[in-house]
């Protein structure tokens, strides 16, 4: 669901960037005041983990497309704030742009869709359903599903305004594909949250400032996700995702591929000329870069 450069005119992309910047600034304020320092390592490993999971496209049964985990709802629920999802998705999308997954000029739109709309809709749907006495797993599943479908609809409108997609076809196809993807998102969200809550219930407790250490669970997660990163090239589907398939179906005009301000360092999550080992290395590098960048950013935020 990453919009590439060239799909949205620069003038419109700039507007999305301004909107995203306002939310990013507010998410940094959240991290400064509400993110407990003991939870900083867990936030970093979760961001790095989402990067890895997004490289693993999973085929949707009986369809020509695949989907990947986004994790906005899961992040917001774990940290009890949609601002966590905004900040995490901004970090992940920034690094992914170095891999040619999502554009730089349109990153504002991608942050709005996956981080803001996905994070807020997923979290508050989960909260609302929980207050209606819906059991936690069902409420969580519904929130995660909503966090996939609403951004898909928003994306369709953005690309319609850009003159890239016809509205009806775009909404129908994106809703269809991301609605199916939302089922997988919901299942994984419930499983991951359940695993964390069973292993370390203190981490996901309802109290706002959790004076708990997450070093051990972070270390375990780093090892597990690093292993997943090395396995990713072997298990990822080659099927296009919903946006790629929809674009190939409905776009009749040309796309300006010259608008991207950077050349991807690792196109298609691979180091050119190194084969499978290059793919493994590129994903592991991205995983490590996100974690290290976050640790540096968090120190600056907390000192500020």
mmCIF file of C-alpha atoms in Angstrom:
data_model
loop_
_atom_site.group_PDB
_atom_site.id
_atom_site.type_symbol
_atom_site.label_atom_id
_atom_site.label_comp_id
_atom_site.label_asym_id
_atom_site.label_seq_id
_atom_site.Cartn_x
_atom_site.Cartn_y
_atom_site.Cartn_z
ATOM 1 C CA UNK A 1 0.000 0.000 0.000
ATOM 2 C CA UNK A 2 3.030 2.242 -0.425
ATOM 3 C CA UNK A 3 2.369 4.978 -2.982
ATOM 4 C CA UNK A 4 5.400 5.401 -5.278
ATOM 5 C CA UNK A 5 6.772 8.711 -6.512
ATOM 6 C CA UNK A 6 5.006 9.956 -9.623
ATOM 7 C CA UNK A 7 1.518 8.825 -8.603
ATOM 8 C CA UNK A 8 0.667 12.183 -7.010
ATOM 9 C CA UNK A 9 1.563 15.637 -8.429
ATOM 10 C CA UNK A 10 4.179 17.478 -6.399
ATOM 11 C CA UNK A 11 1.764 20.255 -5.391
ATOM 12 C CA UNK A 12 -0.666 17.794 -3.846
ATOM 13 C CA UNK A 13 2.161 15.741 -2.351
ATOM 14 C CA UNK A 14 3.433 18.891 -0.610
ATOM 15 C CA UNK A 15 0.035 19.377 1.057
ATOM 16 C CA UNK A 16 0.114 15.831 2.388
ATOM 17 C CA UNK A 17 3.632 16.446 3.681
ATOM 18 C CA UNK A 18 2.472 19.529 5.603
ATOM 19 C CA UNK A 19 -0.383 17.588 7.203
ATOM 20 C CA UNK A 20 1.912 14.698 8.049
ATOM 21 C CA UNK A 21 4.519 17.050 9.528
ATOM 22 C CA UNK A 22 1.968 18.424 11.996
ATOM 23 C CA UNK A 23 1.156 14.918 13.193
ATOM 24 C CA UNK A 24 4.828 13.902 13.292
ATOM 25 C CA UNK A 25 5.608 16.875 15.513
ATOM 26 C CA UNK A 26 2.772 15.900 17.834
ATOM 27 C CA UNK A 27 3.987 12.273 17.916
ATOM 28 C CA UNK A 28 7.449 13.466 18.962
ATOM 29 C CA UNK A 29 5.797 15.450 21.756
ATOM 30 C CA UNK A 30 4.026 12.247 22.819
ATOM 31 C CA UNK A 31 7.333 10.366 22.888
ATOM 32 C CA UNK A 32 8.987 13.100 24.929
ATOM 33 C CA UNK A 33 6.291 13.255 27.583
ATOM 34 C CA UNK A 34 4.491 9.890 27.590
ATOM 35 C CA UNK A 35 6.870 7.223 26.312
ATOM 36 C CA UNK A 36 8.579 5.726 29.329
ATOM 37 C CA UNK A 37 12.330 5.342 28.881
ATOM 38 C CA UNK A 38 12.073 1.661 29.779
ATOM 39 C CA UNK A 39 9.847 1.147 26.728
ATOM 40 C CA UNK A 40 12.259 2.809 24.276
ATOM 41 C CA UNK A 41 14.107 -0.427 23.331
ATOM 42 C CA UNK A 42 10.797 -2.223 22.747
ATOM 43 C CA UNK A 43 9.595 0.595 20.490
ATOM 44 C CA UNK A 44 12.784 0.352 18.453
ATOM 45 C CA UNK A 45 12.640 -3.405 18.006
ATOM 46 C CA UNK A 46 8.949 -3.177 17.096
ATOM 47 C CA UNK A 47 9.741 -0.593 14.407
ATOM 48 C CA UNK A 48 12.565 -2.754 13.060
ATOM 49 C CA UNK A 49 10.293 -5.779 13.180
ATOM 50 C CA UNK A 50 7.588 -3.999 11.177
ATOM 51 C CA UNK A 51 10.190 -3.133 8.557
ATOM 52 C CA UNK A 52 11.072 -6.804 8.214
ATOM 53 C CA UNK A 53 7.442 -7.950 8.164
ATOM 54 C CA UNK A 54 6.665 -5.468 5.389
ATOM 55 C CA UNK A 55 9.245 -7.187 3.191
ATOM 56 C CA UNK A 56 7.335 -10.467 3.417
ATOM 57 C CA UNK A 57 4.442 -10.438 0.975
ATOM 58 C CA UNK A 58 1.903 -13.157 1.734
ATOM 59 C CA UNK A 59 -0.334 -14.396 -1.114
ATOM 60 C CA UNK A 60 -4.064 -13.839 -0.722
ATOM 61 C CA UNK A 61 -5.822 -17.147 -1.511
ATOM 62 C CA UNK A 62 -7.740 -17.303 -4.790
ATOM 63 C CA UNK A 63 -6.382 -13.947 -5.972
ATOM 64 C CA UNK A 64 -3.398 -12.679 -7.995
ATOM 65 C CA UNK A 65 -2.221 -10.347 -5.223
ATOM 66 C CA UNK A 66 -0.322 -10.474 -1.947
ATOM 67 C CA UNK A 67 -0.330 -8.450 1.250
ATOM 68 C CA UNK A 68 2.063 -7.541 4.004
ATOM 69 C CA UNK A 69 1.736 -6.597 7.652
ATOM 70 C CA UNK A 70 1.512 -2.882 8.474
ATOM 71 C CA UNK A 71 1.204 -2.919 12.259
ATOM 72 C CA UNK A 72 -0.256 0.527 12.938
ATOM 73 C CA UNK A 73 -3.082 -0.797 15.099
ATOM 74 C CA UNK A 74 -0.794 -3.222 16.933
ATOM 75 C CA UNK A 75 1.674 -0.440 17.730
ATOM 76 C CA UNK A 76 -1.031 1.917 18.952
ATOM 77 C CA UNK A 77 -2.586 -0.768 21.153
ATOM 78 C CA UNK A 78 0.709 -1.887 22.698
ATOM 79 C CA UNK A 79 1.717 1.679 23.570
ATOM 80 C CA UNK A 80 -1.848 2.805 24.339
ATOM 81 C CA UNK A 81 -1.640 5.740 21.936
ATOM 82 C CA UNK A 82 -2.170 6.277 18.192
ATOM 83 C CA UNK A 83 0.712 8.754 18.288
ATOM 84 C CA UNK A 84 3.023 5.781 18.724
ATOM 85 C CA UNK A 85 1.795 4.439 15.372
ATOM 86 C CA UNK A 86 2.421 7.795 13.670
ATOM 87 C CA UNK A 87 5.982 7.962 14.957
ATOM 88 C CA UNK A 88 6.784 4.324 14.224
ATOM 89 C CA UNK A 89 5.376 4.389 10.700
ATOM 90 C CA UNK A 90 7.272 7.610 9.935
ATOM 91 C CA UNK A 91 10.535 5.953 10.915
ATOM 92 C CA UNK A 92 9.797 2.787 8.950
ATOM 93 C CA UNK A 93 8.595 4.607 5.821
ATOM 94 C CA UNK A 94 11.650 6.872 5.823
ATOM 95 C CA UNK A 95 14.004 3.886 5.720
ATOM 96 C CA UNK A 96 11.820 2.007 3.236
ATOM 97 C CA UNK A 97 12.145 4.905 0.797
ATOM 98 C CA UNK A 98 15.861 4.050 0.571
ATOM 99 C CA UNK A 99 14.754 0.678 -0.763
ATOM 100 C CA UNK A 100 12.395 2.145 -3.351
ATOM 101 C CA UNK A 101 9.346 0.958 -1.402
ATOM 102 C CA UNK A 102 7.151 4.049 -1.313
ATOM 103 C CA UNK A 103 8.301 7.382 -2.657
ATOM 104 C CA UNK A 104 10.044 10.314 -1.003
ATOM 105 C CA UNK A 105 7.829 13.019 -2.486
ATOM 106 C CA UNK A 106 4.677 11.108 -1.511
ATOM 107 C CA UNK A 107 5.896 9.981 1.901
ATOM 108 C CA UNK A 108 3.547 12.476 3.531
ATOM 109 C CA UNK A 109 0.575 10.711 1.948
ATOM 110 C CA UNK A 110 1.915 7.306 2.993
ATOM 111 C CA UNK A 111 2.362 8.509 6.576
ATOM 112 C CA UNK A 112 -1.185 9.878 6.571
ATOM 113 C CA UNK A 113 -2.614 6.631 5.260
ATOM 114 C CA UNK A 114 -0.703 4.011 7.205
ATOM 115 C CA UNK A 115 0.378 5.928 10.291
ATOM 116 C CA UNK A 116 -2.341 8.496 10.956
ATOM 117 C CA UNK A 117 -5.509 6.985 9.498
ATOM 118 C CA UNK A 118 -4.394 3.432 10.230
ATOM 119 C CA UNK A 119 -3.176 4.178 13.733
ATOM 120 C CA UNK A 120 -6.070 6.355 14.877
ATOM 121 C CA UNK A 121 -8.862 4.314 13.290
ATOM 122 C CA UNK A 122 -7.420 1.011 14.483
ATOM 123 C CA UNK A 123 -6.803 2.175 18.035
ATOM 124 C CA UNK A 124 -10.052 4.000 18.654
ATOM 125 C CA UNK A 125 -12.108 1.253 17.016
ATOM 126 C CA UNK A 126 -10.470 -1.162 19.434
ATOM 127 C CA UNK A 127 -11.163 1.163 22.393
ATOM 128 C CA UNK A 128 -14.789 1.740 21.356
ATOM 129 C CA UNK A 129 -15.502 -1.954 20.912
ATOM 130 C CA UNK A 130 -13.829 -2.777 24.230
ATOM 131 C CA UNK A 131 -16.088 -0.276 25.994
ATOM 132 C CA UNK A 132 -19.058 -2.025 24.380
ATOM 133 C CA UNK A 133 -17.922 -5.190 26.192
ATOM 134 C CA UNK A 134 -16.596 -6.861 23.055
ATOM 135 C CA UNK A 135 -13.903 -9.330 24.094
ATOM 136 C CA UNK A 136 -10.360 -8.082 23.654
ATOM 137 C CA UNK A 137 -9.284 -10.444 20.822
ATOM 138 C CA UNK A 138 -12.385 -9.647 18.760
ATOM 139 C CA UNK A 139 -12.047 -5.907 19.391
ATOM 140 C CA UNK A 140 -8.374 -6.061 18.480
ATOM 141 C CA UNK A 141 -9.054 -8.027 15.310
ATOM 142 C CA UNK A 142 -11.727 -5.520 14.233
ATOM 143 C CA UNK A 143 -9.449 -2.566 14.975
ATOM 144 C CA UNK A 144 -6.628 -4.080 12.931
ATOM 145 C CA UNK A 145 -9.000 -4.837 10.036
ATOM 146 C CA UNK A 146 -10.325 -1.275 10.057
ATOM 147 C CA UNK A 147 -6.739 0.030 10.130
ATOM 148 C CA UNK A 148 -6.231 -1.625 6.741
ATOM 149 C CA UNK A 149 -9.504 -0.857 4.968
ATOM 150 C CA UNK A 150 -9.833 2.863 5.783
ATOM 151 C CA UNK A 151 -6.319 3.773 4.577
ATOM 152 C CA UNK A 152 -7.040 1.861 1.353
ATOM 153 C CA UNK A 153 -10.143 3.970 0.749
ATOM 154 C CA UNK A 154 -8.254 7.173 1.590
ATOM 155 C CA UNK A 155 -5.493 6.162 -0.823
ATOM 156 C CA UNK A 156 -8.063 5.643 -3.576
ATOM 157 C CA UNK A 157 -9.417 9.152 -3.086
ATOM 158 C CA UNK A 158 -5.895 10.625 -3.051
ATOM 159 C CA UNK A 159 -5.013 8.929 -6.329
ATOM 160 C CA UNK A 160 -8.370 9.962 -7.809
ATOM 161 C CA UNK A 161 -7.661 13.599 -6.886
ATOM 162 C CA UNK A 162 -4.229 13.147 -8.449
ATOM 163 C CA UNK A 163 -5.837 11.956 -11.690
ATOM 164 C CA UNK A 164 -4.131 8.576 -11.365
ATOM 165 C CA UNK A 165 -7.069 6.318 -10.451
ATOM 166 C CA UNK A 166 -10.719 6.304 -11.492
ATOM 167 C CA UNK A 167 -12.568 6.632 -8.193
ATOM 168 C CA UNK A 168 -15.084 3.771 -8.353
ATOM 169 C CA UNK A 169 -12.639 1.173 -9.614
ATOM 170 C CA UNK A 170 -9.944 2.340 -7.240
ATOM 171 C CA UNK A 171 -12.173 2.200 -4.163
ATOM 172 C CA UNK A 172 -13.659 -1.147 -5.153
ATOM 173 C CA UNK A 173 -10.365 -2.912 -5.887
ATOM 174 C CA UNK A 174 -8.389 -1.417 -3.018
ATOM 175 C CA UNK A 175 -11.205 -2.145 -0.570
ATOM 176 C CA UNK A 176 -11.432 -5.691 -1.875
ATOM 177 C CA UNK A 177 -7.716 -6.426 -1.608
ATOM 178 C CA UNK A 178 -7.058 -4.576 1.639
ATOM 179 C CA UNK A 179 -10.211 -5.965 3.168
ATOM 180 C CA UNK A 180 -8.804 -9.440 2.575
ATOM 181 C CA UNK A 181 -5.390 -8.288 3.829
ATOM 182 C CA UNK A 182 -7.068 -6.922 6.948
ATOM 183 C CA UNK A 183 -8.061 -10.448 7.941
ATOM 184 C CA UNK A 184 -4.416 -11.451 8.067
ATOM 185 C CA UNK A 185 -3.507 -8.197 9.806
ATOM 186 C CA UNK A 186 -6.156 -8.868 12.441
ATOM 187 C CA UNK A 187 -5.025 -12.434 13.050
ATOM 188 C CA UNK A 188 -1.348 -11.481 13.407
ATOM 189 C CA UNK A 189 -2.201 -8.518 15.638
ATOM 190 C CA UNK A 190 -4.147 -10.749 18.033
ATOM 191 C CA UNK A 191 -1.416 -13.410 18.030
ATOM 192 C CA UNK A 192 1.467 -10.981 18.634
ATOM 193 C CA UNK A 193 -0.348 -9.031 21.338
ATOM 194 C CA UNK A 194 -1.422 -12.282 22.988
ATOM 195 C CA UNK A 195 2.134 -13.604 22.978
ATOM 196 C CA UNK A 196 3.466 -10.410 24.554
ATOM 197 C CA UNK A 197 0.712 -10.275 27.162
ATOM 198 C CA UNK A 198 1.332 -13.896 28.181
ATOM 199 C CA UNK A 199 5.108 -13.581 28.328
ATOM 200 C CA UNK A 200 5.224 -10.109 29.846
ATOM 201 C CA UNK A 201 1.788 -8.883 31.001
ATOM 202 C CA UNK A 202 3.450 -5.932 32.734
ATOM 203 C CA UNK A 203 4.495 -4.489 29.358
ATOM 204 C CA UNK A 204 0.938 -4.198 28.049
ATOM 205 C CA UNK A 205 -0.682 -3.269 31.362
ATOM 206 C CA UNK A 206 -3.254 -0.491 31.232
ATOM 207 C CA UNK A 207 -1.349 1.963 33.437
ATOM 208 C CA UNK A 208 0.144 4.780 31.414
ATOM 209 C CA UNK A 209 3.733 4.889 32.673
ATOM 210 C CA UNK A 210 5.105 1.387 33.086
ATOM 211 C CA UNK A 211 8.262 1.224 35.168
ATOM 212 C CA UNK A 212 9.297 -2.113 33.714
ATOM 213 C CA UNK A 213 12.413 -3.306 31.973
ATOM 214 C CA UNK A 214 12.036 -4.474 28.377
ATOM 215 C CA UNK A 215 15.704 -5.325 27.819
ATOM 216 C CA UNK A 216 15.263 -9.109 27.879
ATOM 217 C CA UNK A 217 12.217 -9.181 25.622
ATOM 218 C CA UNK A 218 13.954 -6.716 23.287
ATOM 219 C CA UNK A 219 17.057 -8.892 23.085
ATOM 220 C CA UNK A 220 14.984 -11.991 22.367
ATOM 221 C CA UNK A 221 12.994 -10.087 19.729
ATOM 222 C CA UNK A 222 16.151 -8.840 18.022
ATOM 223 C CA UNK A 223 17.425 -12.399 17.600
ATOM 224 C CA UNK A 224 14.046 -13.677 16.391
ATOM 225 C CA UNK A 225 13.459 -10.832 13.928
ATOM 226 C CA UNK A 226 17.014 -10.981 12.604
ATOM 227 C CA UNK A 227 16.382 -14.638 11.815
ATOM 228 C CA UNK A 228 13.117 -13.706 10.111
ATOM 229 C CA UNK A 229 14.944 -11.028 8.109
ATOM 230 C CA UNK A 230 17.359 -13.624 6.727
ATOM 231 C CA UNK A 231 14.474 -15.944 5.888
ATOM 232 C CA UNK A 232 12.370 -13.220 4.251
ATOM 233 C CA UNK A 233 13.760 -13.596 0.686
ATOM 234 C CA UNK A 234 12.862 -17.284 0.726
ATOM 235 C CA UNK A 235 9.292 -16.986 2.015
ATOM 236 C CA UNK A 236 8.046 -13.746 0.437
ATOM 237 C CA UNK A 237 5.533 -14.056 -2.396
ATOM 238 C CA UNK A 238 6.374 -12.556 -5.784
ATOM 239 C CA UNK A 239 2.735 -11.584 -6.356
ATOM 240 C CA UNK A 240 2.106 -7.814 -6.525
ATOM 241 C CA UNK A 241 0.361 -6.161 -3.615
ATOM 242 C CA UNK A 242 -3.103 -4.650 -3.876
ATOM 243 C CA UNK A 243 -1.928 -1.212 -4.990
ATOM 244 C CA UNK A 244 0.449 -2.581 -7.611
ATOM 245 C CA UNK A 245 -2.227 -4.842 -9.056
ATOM 246 C CA UNK A 246 -4.872 -2.121 -8.986
ATOM 247 C CA UNK A 247 -2.507 0.308 -10.697
ATOM 248 C CA UNK A 248 -1.753 -2.200 -13.453
ATOM 249 C CA UNK A 249 -5.499 -2.661 -13.929
ATOM 250 C CA UNK A 250 -6.835 0.899 -13.882
ATOM 251 C CA UNK A 251 -4.016 3.272 -14.838
ATOM 252 C CA UNK A 252 -4.167 4.204 -18.490
ATOM 253 C CA UNK A 253 -2.080 7.384 -18.434
ATOM 254 C CA UNK A 254 1.672 7.398 -18.001
ATOM 255 C CA UNK A 255 3.331 7.851 -14.619
ATOM 256 C CA UNK A 256 6.117 10.400 -14.231
ATOM 257 C CA UNK A 257 8.908 8.213 -12.924
ATOM 258 C CA UNK A 258 11.375 11.113 -13.047
ATOM 259 C CA UNK A 259 10.030 12.875 -9.954
ATOM 260 C CA UNK A 260 11.867 10.722 -7.407
ATOM 261 C CA UNK A 261 14.626 12.823 -5.779
ATOM 262 C CA UNK A 262 16.742 9.806 -4.852
ATOM 263 C CA UNK A 263 17.944 6.594 -6.397
ATOM 264 C CA UNK A 264 17.179 3.671 -4.087
ATOM 265 C CA UNK A 265 20.260 2.351 -2.326
ATOM 266 C CA UNK A 266 18.866 -1.178 -2.206
ATOM 267 C CA UNK A 267 16.161 -1.448 -4.899
ATOM 268 C CA UNK A 268 13.589 -4.163 -4.232
ATOM 269 C CA UNK A 269 15.216 -4.921 -0.881
ATOM 270 C CA UNK A 270 18.404 -6.261 -2.423
ATOM 271 C CA UNK A 271 22.039 -5.346 -2.861
ATOM 272 C CA UNK A 272 22.522 -5.445 -6.651
ATOM 273 C CA UNK A 273 24.700 -8.217 -7.980
ATOM 274 C CA UNK A 274 24.710 -10.334 -4.832
ATOM 275 C CA UNK A 275 21.741 -12.603 -5.492
ATOM 276 C CA UNK A 276 19.885 -14.085 -2.552
ATOM 277 C CA UNK A 277 22.638 -13.208 -0.096
ATOM 278 C CA UNK A 278 22.261 -9.586 -1.191
ATOM 279 C CA UNK A 279 18.564 -9.697 -0.365
ATOM 280 C CA UNK A 280 19.233 -11.140 3.051
ATOM 281 C CA UNK A 281 21.928 -8.570 3.760
ATOM 282 C CA UNK A 282 19.805 -5.638 2.593
ATOM 283 C CA UNK A 283 16.907 -6.585 4.878
ATOM 284 C CA UNK A 284 19.171 -7.182 7.875
ATOM 285 C CA UNK A 285 20.838 -3.812 7.246
ATOM 286 C CA UNK A 286 17.454 -2.089 7.192
ATOM 287 C CA UNK A 287 16.450 -3.822 10.412
ATOM 288 C CA UNK A 288 19.654 -2.689 12.133
ATOM 289 C CA UNK A 289 19.502 0.849 10.735
ATOM 290 C CA UNK A 290 15.978 1.435 12.034
ATOM 291 C CA UNK A 291 16.854 0.184 15.512
ATOM 292 C CA UNK A 292 20.042 2.270 15.744
ATOM 293 C CA UNK A 293 18.399 5.400 14.322
ATOM 294 C CA UNK A 294 15.576 5.098 16.826
ATOM 295 C CA UNK A 295 17.966 4.758 19.770
ATOM 296 C CA UNK A 296 19.709 7.943 18.619
ATOM 297 C CA UNK A 297 16.464 9.826 18.038
ATOM 298 C CA UNK A 298 15.053 8.751 21.386
ATOM 299 C CA UNK A 299 18.057 10.161 23.217
ATOM 300 C CA UNK A 300 17.595 13.505 21.487
ATOM 301 C CA UNK A 301 13.859 13.511 22.202
ATOM 302 C CA UNK A 302 14.288 12.690 25.881
ATOM 303 C CA UNK A 303 17.061 15.240 26.359
ATOM 304 C CA UNK A 304 14.874 17.878 24.708
#
